[in-house]
XYZ file of C-alpha atoms in Angstrom:
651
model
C -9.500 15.586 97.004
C -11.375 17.755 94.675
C -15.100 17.548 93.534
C -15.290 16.364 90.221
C -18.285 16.270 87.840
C -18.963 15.798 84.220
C -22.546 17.766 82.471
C -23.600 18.013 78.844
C -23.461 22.197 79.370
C -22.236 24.792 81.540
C -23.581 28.078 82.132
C -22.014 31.020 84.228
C -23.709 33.274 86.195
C -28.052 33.118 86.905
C -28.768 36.602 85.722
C -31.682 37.143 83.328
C -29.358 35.801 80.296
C -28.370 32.735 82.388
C -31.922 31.924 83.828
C -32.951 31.510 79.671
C -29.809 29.524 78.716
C -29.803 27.152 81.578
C -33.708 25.980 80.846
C -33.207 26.259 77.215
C -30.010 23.684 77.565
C -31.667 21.547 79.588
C -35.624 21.884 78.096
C -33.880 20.461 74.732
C -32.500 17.064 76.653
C -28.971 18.390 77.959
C -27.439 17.813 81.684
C -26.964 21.584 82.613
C -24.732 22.860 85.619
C -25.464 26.891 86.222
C -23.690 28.264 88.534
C -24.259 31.935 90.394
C -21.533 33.646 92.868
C -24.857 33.612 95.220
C -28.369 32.249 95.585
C -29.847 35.546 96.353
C -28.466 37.162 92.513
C -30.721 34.101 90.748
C -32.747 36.272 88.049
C -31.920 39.508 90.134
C -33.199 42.769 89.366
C -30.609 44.740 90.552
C -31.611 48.061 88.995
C -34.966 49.241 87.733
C -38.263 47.033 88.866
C -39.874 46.504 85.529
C -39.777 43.664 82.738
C -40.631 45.774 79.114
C -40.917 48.867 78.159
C -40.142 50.363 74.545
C -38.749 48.235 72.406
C -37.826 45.737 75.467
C -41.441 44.725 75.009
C -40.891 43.125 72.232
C -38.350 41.312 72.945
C -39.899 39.745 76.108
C -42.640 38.361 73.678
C -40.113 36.760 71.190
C -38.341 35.282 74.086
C -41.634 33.721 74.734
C -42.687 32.690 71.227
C -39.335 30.955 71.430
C -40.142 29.376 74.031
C -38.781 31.405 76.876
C -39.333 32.095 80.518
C -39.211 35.790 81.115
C -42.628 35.987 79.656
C -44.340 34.222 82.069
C -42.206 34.832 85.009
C -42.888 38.729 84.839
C -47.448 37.621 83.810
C -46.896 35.574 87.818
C -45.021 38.653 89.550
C -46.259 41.773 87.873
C -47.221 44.766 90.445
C -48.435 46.900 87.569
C -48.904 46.371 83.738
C -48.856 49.059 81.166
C -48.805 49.234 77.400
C -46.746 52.514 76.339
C -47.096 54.210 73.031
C -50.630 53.299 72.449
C -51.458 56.829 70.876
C -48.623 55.896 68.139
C -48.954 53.551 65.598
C -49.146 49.758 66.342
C -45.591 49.488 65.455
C -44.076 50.824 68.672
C -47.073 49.675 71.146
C -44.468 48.492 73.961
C -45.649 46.511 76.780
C -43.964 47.034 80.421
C -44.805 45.570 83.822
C -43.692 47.014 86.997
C -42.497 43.724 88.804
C -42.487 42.449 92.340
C -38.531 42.376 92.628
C -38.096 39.477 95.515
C -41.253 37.394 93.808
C -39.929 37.513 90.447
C -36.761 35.712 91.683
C -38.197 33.510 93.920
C -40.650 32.052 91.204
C -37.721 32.124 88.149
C -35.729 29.857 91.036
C -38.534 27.830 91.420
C -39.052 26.966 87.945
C -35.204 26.509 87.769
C -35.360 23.857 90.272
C -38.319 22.285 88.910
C -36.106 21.914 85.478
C -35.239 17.991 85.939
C -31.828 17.958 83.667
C -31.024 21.260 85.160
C -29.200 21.803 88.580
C -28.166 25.225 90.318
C -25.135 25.631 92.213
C -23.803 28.370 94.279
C -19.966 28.660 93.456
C -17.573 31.182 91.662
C -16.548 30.075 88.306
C -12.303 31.018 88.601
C -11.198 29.651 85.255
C -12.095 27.748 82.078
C -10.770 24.759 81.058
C -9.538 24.370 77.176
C -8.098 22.375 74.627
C -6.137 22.930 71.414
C -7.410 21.428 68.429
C -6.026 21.570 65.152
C -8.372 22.896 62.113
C -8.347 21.712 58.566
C -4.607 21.085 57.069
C -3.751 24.653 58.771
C -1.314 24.228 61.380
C -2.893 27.380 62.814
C -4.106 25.884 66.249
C -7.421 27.461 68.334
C -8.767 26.736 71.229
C -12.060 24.262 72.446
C -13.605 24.798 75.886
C -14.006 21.650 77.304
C -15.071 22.824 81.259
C -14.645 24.604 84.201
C -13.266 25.428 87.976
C -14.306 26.802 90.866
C -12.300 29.008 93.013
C -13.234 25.926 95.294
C -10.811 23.649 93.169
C -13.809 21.834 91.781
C -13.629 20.397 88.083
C -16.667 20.334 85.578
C -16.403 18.847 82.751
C -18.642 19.844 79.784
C -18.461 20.252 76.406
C -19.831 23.462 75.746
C -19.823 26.286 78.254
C -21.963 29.775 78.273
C -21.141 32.670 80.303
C -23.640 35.004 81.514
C -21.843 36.723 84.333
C -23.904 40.069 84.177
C -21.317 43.216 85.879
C -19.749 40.378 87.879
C -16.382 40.287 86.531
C -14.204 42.070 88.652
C -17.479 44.571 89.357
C -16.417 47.731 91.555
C -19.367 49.775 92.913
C -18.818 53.267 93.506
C -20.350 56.718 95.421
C -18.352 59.838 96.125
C -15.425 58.317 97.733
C -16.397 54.903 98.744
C -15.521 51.891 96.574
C -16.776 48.545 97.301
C -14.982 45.785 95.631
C -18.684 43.838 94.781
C -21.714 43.122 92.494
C -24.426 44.670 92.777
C -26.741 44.819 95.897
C -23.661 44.539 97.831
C -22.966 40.482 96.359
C -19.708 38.919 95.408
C -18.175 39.821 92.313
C -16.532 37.501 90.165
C -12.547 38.130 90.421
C -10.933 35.394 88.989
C -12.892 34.267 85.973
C -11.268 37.448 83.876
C -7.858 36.285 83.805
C -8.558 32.702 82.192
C -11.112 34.772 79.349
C -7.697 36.660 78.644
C -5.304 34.019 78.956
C -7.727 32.143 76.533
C -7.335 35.023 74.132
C -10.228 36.718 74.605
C -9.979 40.574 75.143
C -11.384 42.333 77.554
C -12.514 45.905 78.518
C -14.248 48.083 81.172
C -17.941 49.077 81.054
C -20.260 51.089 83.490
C -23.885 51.255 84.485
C -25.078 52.787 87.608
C -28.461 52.575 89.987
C -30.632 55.771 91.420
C -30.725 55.674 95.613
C -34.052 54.197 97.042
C -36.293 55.198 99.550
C -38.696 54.442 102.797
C -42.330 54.896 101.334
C -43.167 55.492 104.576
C -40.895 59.170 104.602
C -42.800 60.318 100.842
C -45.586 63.223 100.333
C -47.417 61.287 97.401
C -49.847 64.226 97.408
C -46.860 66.396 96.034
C -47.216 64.018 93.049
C -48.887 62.475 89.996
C -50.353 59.387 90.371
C -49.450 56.665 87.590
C -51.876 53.823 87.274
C -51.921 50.951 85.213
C -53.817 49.955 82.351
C -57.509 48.567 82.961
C -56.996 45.596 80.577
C -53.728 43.889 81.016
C -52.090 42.926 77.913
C -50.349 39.154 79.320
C -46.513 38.978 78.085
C -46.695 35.385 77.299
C -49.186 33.967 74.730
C -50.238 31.352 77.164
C -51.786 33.261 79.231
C -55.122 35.579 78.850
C -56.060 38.924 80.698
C -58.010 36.474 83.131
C -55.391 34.158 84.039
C -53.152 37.305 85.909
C -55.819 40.059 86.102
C -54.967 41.578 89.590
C -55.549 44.313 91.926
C -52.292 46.760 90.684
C -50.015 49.007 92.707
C -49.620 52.457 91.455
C -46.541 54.347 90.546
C -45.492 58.194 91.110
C -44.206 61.052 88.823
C -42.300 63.971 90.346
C -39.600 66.181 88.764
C -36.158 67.875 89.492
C -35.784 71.432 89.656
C -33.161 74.351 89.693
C -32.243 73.475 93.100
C -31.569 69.784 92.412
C -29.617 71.142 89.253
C -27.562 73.738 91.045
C -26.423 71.220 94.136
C -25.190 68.817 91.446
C -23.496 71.608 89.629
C -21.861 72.946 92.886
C -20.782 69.647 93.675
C -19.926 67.668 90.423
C -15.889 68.086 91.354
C -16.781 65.005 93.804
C -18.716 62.813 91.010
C -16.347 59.970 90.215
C -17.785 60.249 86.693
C -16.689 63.666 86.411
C -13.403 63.065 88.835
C -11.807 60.785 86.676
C -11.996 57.770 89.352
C -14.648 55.696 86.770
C -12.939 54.736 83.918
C -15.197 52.541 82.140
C -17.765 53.573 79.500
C -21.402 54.157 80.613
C -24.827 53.928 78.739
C -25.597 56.843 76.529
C -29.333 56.067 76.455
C -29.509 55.962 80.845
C -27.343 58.443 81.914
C -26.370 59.210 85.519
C -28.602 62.484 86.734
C -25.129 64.191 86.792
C -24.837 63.832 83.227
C -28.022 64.962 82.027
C -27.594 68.310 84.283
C -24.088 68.798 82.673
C -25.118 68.139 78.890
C -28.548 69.721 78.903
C -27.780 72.765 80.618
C -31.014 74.374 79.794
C -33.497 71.548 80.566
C -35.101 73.337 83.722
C -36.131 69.875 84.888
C -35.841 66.398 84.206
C -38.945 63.511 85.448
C -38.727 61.266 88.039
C -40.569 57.972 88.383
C -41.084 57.116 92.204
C -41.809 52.938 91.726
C -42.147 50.387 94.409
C -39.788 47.375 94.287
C -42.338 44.743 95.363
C -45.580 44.559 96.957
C -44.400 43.500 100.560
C -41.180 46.291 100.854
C -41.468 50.074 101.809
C -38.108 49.940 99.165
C -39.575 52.366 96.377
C -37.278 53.155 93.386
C -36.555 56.772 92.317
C -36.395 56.136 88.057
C -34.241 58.940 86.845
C -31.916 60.124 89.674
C -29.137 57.059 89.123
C -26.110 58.438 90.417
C -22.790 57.978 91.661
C -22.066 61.062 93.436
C -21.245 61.330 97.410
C -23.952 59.928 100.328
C -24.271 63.597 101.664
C -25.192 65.536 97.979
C -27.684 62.562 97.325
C -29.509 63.288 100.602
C -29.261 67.097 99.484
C -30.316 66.115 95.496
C -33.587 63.737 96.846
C -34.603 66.161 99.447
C -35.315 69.045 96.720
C -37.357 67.259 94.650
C -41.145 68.005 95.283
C -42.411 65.318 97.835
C -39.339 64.180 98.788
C -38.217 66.883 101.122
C -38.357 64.141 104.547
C -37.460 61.240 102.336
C -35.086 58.334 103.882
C -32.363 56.723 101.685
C -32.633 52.833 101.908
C -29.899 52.037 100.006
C -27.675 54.731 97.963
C -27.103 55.230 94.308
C -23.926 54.076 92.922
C -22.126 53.039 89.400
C -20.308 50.133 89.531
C -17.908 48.932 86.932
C -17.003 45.602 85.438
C -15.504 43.797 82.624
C -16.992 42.638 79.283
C -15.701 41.126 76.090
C -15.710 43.058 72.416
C -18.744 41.561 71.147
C -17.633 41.368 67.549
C -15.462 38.384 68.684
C -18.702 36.378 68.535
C -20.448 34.168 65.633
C -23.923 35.725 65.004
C -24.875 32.190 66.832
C -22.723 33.715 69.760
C -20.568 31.360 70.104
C -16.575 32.769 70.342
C -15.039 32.304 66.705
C -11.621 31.593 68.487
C -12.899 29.076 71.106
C -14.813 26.425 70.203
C -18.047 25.612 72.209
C -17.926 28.681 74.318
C -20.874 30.900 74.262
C -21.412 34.231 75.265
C -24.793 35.996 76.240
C -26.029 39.148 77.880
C -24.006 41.917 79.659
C -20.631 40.695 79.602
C -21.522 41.202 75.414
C -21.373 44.569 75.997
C -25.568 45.223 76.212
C -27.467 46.585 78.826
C -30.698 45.635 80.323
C -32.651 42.267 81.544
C -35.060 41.892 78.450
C -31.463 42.591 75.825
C -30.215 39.819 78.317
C -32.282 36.837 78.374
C -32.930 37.339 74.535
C -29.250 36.800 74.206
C -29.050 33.512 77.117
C -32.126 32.031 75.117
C -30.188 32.088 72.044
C -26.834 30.629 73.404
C -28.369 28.051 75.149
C -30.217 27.141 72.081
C -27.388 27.294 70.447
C -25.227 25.706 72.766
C -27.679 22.150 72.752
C -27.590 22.257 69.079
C -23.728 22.456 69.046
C -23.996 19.049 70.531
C -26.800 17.876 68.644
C -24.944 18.358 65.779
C -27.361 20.780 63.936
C -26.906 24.264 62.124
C -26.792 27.187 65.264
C -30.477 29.263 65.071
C -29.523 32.823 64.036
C -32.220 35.173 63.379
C -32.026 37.996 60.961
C -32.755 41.283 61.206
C -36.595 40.991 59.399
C -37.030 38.148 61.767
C -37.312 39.864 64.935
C -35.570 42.655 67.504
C -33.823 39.660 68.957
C -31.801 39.656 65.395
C -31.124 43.155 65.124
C -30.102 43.146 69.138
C -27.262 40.275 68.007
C -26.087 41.233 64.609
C -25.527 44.908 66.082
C -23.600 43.648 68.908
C -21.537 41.249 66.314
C -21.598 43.181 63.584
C -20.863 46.931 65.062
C -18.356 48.028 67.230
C -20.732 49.418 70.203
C -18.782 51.791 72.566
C -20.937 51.849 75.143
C -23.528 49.641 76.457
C -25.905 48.747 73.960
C -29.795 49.237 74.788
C -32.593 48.085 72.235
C -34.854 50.849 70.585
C -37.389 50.540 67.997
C -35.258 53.259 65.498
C -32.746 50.145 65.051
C -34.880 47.989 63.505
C -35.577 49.010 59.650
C -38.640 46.180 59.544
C -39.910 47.183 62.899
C -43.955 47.631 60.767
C -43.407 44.315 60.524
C -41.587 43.174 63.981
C -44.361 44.324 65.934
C -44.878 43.086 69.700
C -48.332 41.717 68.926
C -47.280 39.196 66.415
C -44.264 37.963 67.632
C -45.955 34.713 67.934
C -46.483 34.782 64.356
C -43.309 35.727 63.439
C -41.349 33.069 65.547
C -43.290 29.911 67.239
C -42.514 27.814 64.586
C -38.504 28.179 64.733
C -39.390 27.595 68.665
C -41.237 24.430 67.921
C -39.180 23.484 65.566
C -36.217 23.552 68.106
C -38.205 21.901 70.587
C -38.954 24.509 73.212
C -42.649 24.810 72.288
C -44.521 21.903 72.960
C -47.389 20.127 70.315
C -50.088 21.481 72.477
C -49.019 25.006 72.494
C -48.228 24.686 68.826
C -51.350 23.117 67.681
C -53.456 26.010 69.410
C -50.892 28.663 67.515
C -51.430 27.033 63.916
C -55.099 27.446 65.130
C -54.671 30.787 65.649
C -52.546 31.865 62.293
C -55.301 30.107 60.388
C -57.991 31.625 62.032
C -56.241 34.998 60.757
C -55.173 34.183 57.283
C -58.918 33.068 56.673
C -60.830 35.499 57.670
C -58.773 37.900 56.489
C -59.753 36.266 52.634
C -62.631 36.278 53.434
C -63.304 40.046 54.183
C -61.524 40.825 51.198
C -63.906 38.577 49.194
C -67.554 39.307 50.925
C -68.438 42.620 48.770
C -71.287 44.913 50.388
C -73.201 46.428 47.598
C -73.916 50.612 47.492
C -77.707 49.675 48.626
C -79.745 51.717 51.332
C -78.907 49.784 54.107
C -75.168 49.813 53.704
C -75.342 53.402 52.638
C -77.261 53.830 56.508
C -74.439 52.381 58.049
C -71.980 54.411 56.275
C -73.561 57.297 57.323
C -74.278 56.312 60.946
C -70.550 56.343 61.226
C -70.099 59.541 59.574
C -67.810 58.081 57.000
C -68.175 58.491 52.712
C -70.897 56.766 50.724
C -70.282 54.495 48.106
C -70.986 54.241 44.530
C -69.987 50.811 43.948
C -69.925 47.651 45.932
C -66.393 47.268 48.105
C -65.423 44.505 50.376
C -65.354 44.529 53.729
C -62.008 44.409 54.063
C -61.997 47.776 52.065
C -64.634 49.036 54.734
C -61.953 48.366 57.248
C -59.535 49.985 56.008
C -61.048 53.409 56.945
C -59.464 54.980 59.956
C -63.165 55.090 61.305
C -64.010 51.051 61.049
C -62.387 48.346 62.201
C -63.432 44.633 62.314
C -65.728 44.950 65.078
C -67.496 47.572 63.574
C -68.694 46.118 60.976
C -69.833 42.863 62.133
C -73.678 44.206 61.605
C -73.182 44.220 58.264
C -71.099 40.652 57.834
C -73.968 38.722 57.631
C -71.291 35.439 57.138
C -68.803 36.319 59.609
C -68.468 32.766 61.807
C -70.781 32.996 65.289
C -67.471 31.794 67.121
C -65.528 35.443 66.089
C -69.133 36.789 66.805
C -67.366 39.902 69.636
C -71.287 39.681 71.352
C -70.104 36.369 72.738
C -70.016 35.943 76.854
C -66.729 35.287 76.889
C -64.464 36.920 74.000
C -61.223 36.401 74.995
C -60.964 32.600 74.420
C -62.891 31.060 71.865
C -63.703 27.044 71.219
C -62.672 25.717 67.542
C -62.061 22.410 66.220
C -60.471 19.423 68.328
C -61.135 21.699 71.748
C -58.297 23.980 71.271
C -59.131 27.211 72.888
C -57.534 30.698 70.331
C -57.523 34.016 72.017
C -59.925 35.928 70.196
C -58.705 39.632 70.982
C -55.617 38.467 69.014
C -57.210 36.930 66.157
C -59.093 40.650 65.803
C -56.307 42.431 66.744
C -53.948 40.555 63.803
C -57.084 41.288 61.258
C -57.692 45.104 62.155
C -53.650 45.677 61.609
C -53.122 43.225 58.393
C -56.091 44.793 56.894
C -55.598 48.474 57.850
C -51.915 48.392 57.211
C -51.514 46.321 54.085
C -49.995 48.800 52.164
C -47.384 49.437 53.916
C -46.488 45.637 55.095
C -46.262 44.695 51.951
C -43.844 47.679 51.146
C -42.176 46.705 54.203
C -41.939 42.797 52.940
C -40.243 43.697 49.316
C -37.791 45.591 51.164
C -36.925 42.490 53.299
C -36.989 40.523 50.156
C -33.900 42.556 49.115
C -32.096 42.505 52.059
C -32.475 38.515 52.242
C -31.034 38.120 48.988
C -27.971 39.876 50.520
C -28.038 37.410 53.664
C -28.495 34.670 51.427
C -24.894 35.673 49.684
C -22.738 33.638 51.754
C -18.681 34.666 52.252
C -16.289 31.469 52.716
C -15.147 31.315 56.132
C -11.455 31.161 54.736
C -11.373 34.056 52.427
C -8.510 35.750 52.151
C -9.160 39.569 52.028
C -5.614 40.458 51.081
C -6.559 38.881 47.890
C -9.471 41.008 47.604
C -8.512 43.828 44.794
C -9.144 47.854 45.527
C -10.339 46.982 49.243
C -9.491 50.141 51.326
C -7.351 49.339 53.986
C -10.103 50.121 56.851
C -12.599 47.830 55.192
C -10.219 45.266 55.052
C -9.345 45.902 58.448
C -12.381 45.486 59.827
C -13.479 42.394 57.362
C -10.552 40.463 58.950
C -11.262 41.274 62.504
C -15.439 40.409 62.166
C -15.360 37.800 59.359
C -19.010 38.366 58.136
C -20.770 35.282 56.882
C -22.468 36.939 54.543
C -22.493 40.129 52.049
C -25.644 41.325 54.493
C -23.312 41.622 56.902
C -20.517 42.445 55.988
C -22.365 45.538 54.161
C -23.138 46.808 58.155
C -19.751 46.752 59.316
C -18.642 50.194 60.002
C -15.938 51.366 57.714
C -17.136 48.802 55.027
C -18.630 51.211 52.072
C -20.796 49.892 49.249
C -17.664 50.446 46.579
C -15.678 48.061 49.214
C -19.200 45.635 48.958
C -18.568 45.702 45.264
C -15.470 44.366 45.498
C -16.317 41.691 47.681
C -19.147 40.327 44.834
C -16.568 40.710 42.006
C -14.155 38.513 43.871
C -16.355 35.748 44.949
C -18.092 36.031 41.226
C -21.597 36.164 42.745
């Protein structure tokens, strides 16, 4: 006799995007199965050891101003912490932690099985379970999700499902000649699960991603290369915490580079790449290609960098960040052993690609649920993205989503001026990606104002509001934003007159006089002041944002509720210095809302539509925008087609 069980929500697969769905479901009340084809993949990092990086950054901080857990899971298991871009402008200051691999899954488990509505199961998801429902007076029947079964036999009933299966589905790993029918790390794929997706009517195709080989510290010359430390101040990914509450002693990573004979080996021996052979068929990331491919398309780049990173504080594993590969064992021994201080260096494990299926992203609701099956969500790599941070921004949404399905409340979809976690989704809905997607700062047109440092501001009260962040946390956050908005009035209002003491100060700081008195804020604004400068001459400023303080990274206000002072000054120095352009920045998104707000009718009929060309009705069939935003980023959709779309709805 089969097992049979009945939850609230489902959710396949305890990758990054499943970890976030899974506590999000069961955070907002929900009885929430997940299952994973093994124990050991919970919240795997199966590729590169780091949480972050450009543009990924930020969206680990809106997970956790959501009300996410990669933010503090990476803050409890970080090896090394670095904020990139910091010689740019605030807008693309990217934070990214090198993290312990095996600690940062143990303590994501942990907090899984803390969760007290949530419980994790080992099993393989074979098949969903659905239901036709009729719609409306249409006698047009779809399909409802209403479960699950293992390859076990086991039943689960639920009545919304999310899947989060990662480069499970029928995942192939591949080097030279060898094939191994698995995940990655050598794990179970997912075989069966595929065929009910399709049989369901969801389409399916083939992507690729791969993994560079990695190696015994113990066998590297580290004096052949540059030493890459971390940051002295650590910038904490989650708002909760402060430098304080994770300072730690860090573990440094290595640069080294490729030369002409790494490039010629891989050139003499490309015929036995599978990329290059024919044997991979699916489509690989443009933005992280194999080493194979950068030596074949940039022909005259004399040498390419490689990051030598260890995987976790208590392995010799150390991860070689450029070389991914899926040519043959013997040329990667050749390929490591020219690079500059790794001329004796052991392969742990080899590089390989490994292939899997994923779904056509545009199938999905911007809430990411599937428009042709109801209740079944859809979140991270099997959407066609790449990367853990691109991930578990997607598996917070579903599961948000998911919960509020069943609560019976509108889905939470974020725009693009709301945060990278909007642009990530409406791309992937909205744009027919042929490749893996990865986040970058050029795809967000707000991105001034989507900056990683307020992404608290931006998005902790759509978290509270859907009950991930808790009254505490959300009482010390309006602290915070009023703290801010304040004394940011108040600079703008406390005038220093052109008298001999402020004309000293001026001076001292080898900036222009004045003629007439300016506010401080306008004192500020110089590229040589910022708010700490000037705190001689604001006689009013408040003794608690005094920076002389003892401690100045948590400060005491009303009703004991402890603000993080470094971010209060850090929000005033960038509102202040950057006004101009925010509030350039905010007129443009108050044109591009207008368009959001311009809402299509689910039903239209485009055929109806007068002078649509045939591609843009095409493609306005097959994505069914919800709005004229939208549908005005759907590729083969031109403004004239637009047009035509506001005549016909008269709006």
């Amino acid at each position: 006799m089969n097992v049979e069980e009945t939850y609230d929500i489902i959710i396949v697969g305890a990758g990054h995007a499943g970890c976030e769905a899974a506590l999000a479901a069961a955070r907002l009340g929900f009885e929430t199965i997940l299952f994973t084809v093994s124990m050991d993949s919970v919240a795997l990092m199966p590729c590169n050891p780091n949480i972050g990086g450009s543009s990924k950054g930020h969206l680990v901080r809106e997970i956790d101003a959501l009300g996410g857990e990669m933010g503090k899971n990476i803050d409890k298991t970080y090896i090394q912490s670095k904020m990139l871009n910091v010689s740019k402008g605030p807008a693309v200051h990217s934070l990214r932690a090198q993290a312990d691999k095996g600690e940062y899954t143990k303590q994501m488990r942990m907090t899984l099985q803390a969760e007290p509505r949530l419980t994790l199961r080992q099993g393989e998801v074979s098949e969903l379970i659905y239901e036709e429902i009729e719609e409306g007076v249409s006698s047009d029947k779809r399909l409802r999700v209403v479960g699950a079964r293992t390859y076990s036999g086991a039943i689960y009933h639920a009545k919304a499902v999310v899947l989060c299966t990662g480069v499970y589905l029928k995942a192939m790993c591949i080097y030279g000649d060898t094939i191994t029918y698995t995940g990655p790390n050598g794990l179970m794929a997912a075989n069966h699960l595929s065929d009910s997706m399709t049989e369901g009517g969801i389409a399916l195709r083939r992507f690729k991603t791969g993994t560079p080989p990695r190696l015994d510290r113990n066998s590297i010359d580290f004096s052949k290369m540059s030493e890459q430390k971390g940051d002295d101040h650590i910038q904490p990914f989650s708002f909760t915490n402060r430098e304080e509450d994770i300072a730690r002693e860090q573990i440094s990573c290595w640069l080294t580079y490729t030369g002409e004979e790494t490039h010629n080996i891989i050139r003499e021996n490309i015929d036995r790449s599978p990329l290059f052979s024919g044997v991979i068929k699916g489509t690989g990331p443009r933005y992280c290609p194999s080493i194979e491919d950068k030596i074949m398309k940039f022909p005259d780049k004399d040498r390419h960098q490689l990051f030598v990173e260890p995987e976790g504080e208590f392995t010799s594993e150390m991860y070689l960040d450029g070389m991914s590969s899926s040519m043959p064992e013997d040329v990667q021994y050749r390929m490591v052993h020219s690079v500059p201080g790794l001329e004796n260096a052991k392969i742990v494990r080899p590089a390989y690609a490994i292939e899997y299926d994923c779904i056509f992203a545009t199938d999905l609701k911007p809430s990411l649920e599937f428009k042709e099956v109801a209740g079944l969500f859809s979140a991270g790599q099997i959407n066609g993205s790449s990367g853990y941070e691109e991930a578990g921004a997607q598996g917070l949404i579903a599961g948000i989503n998911a919960a509020r399905l069943l609560q019976g409340k509108d889905p939470v979809v974020l725009s693009r001026s709301d945060g990278y976690i909007g642009v990530l989704i409406d791309d992937l809905v909205t744009k027919e990606t042929k490749e893996p997607y990865r986040m970058m700062t050029s795809r967000a047109e707000y991105r001034l104002l989507l900056r990683q440092d307020n992404a608290d501001l931006r998005l902790t009260d759509i978290g509270h509001e859907v009950g991930l962040i808790d009254d505490d946390r959300y009482a010390v956050f309006c602290e915070k934003r009023n703290i801010i908005n304040s004394e940011i009035e108040r600079l703008k209002e406390t005038m220093l007159g052109a008298n001999k003491n402020t004309l000293k100060f001026l001076e001292e700081h080898d900036s222009s006089p004045i003629h007439t008195a300016v506010s401080l804020a306008d004192i500020i604004r110089r590229p040589e002041f910022s708010y700490e400068l000037v705190e001689e001459m604001d006689l009013e400023r408040p003794d608690f944002l005094r920076t002389n303080q003892e401690d100045n990274s948590k400060v005491n206000i009303k009703d004991n509720l402890k603000v993080n002072l470094k971010e209060v000054i850090e929000q005033i120095n960038i509102s202040i210095k950057y006004e101009g352009y925010i509030e350039r920045q905010k007129k443009q998104v108050d044109h591009f809302t207008k368009m959001e707000k311009k809402k299509i009718p689910a039903d239209i009929d485009y055929s109806k539509v007068k002078n649509l060309r045939i591609e843009a009705r095409q493609k306005l069939e097959q994505i069914r925008p919800e709005s004229i935003g939208q549908a005005s980023r759907i590729s083969g959709v031109s403004p004239a087609d637009v047009n035509m779309i506001l005549l016909y709805l008269n709006i």
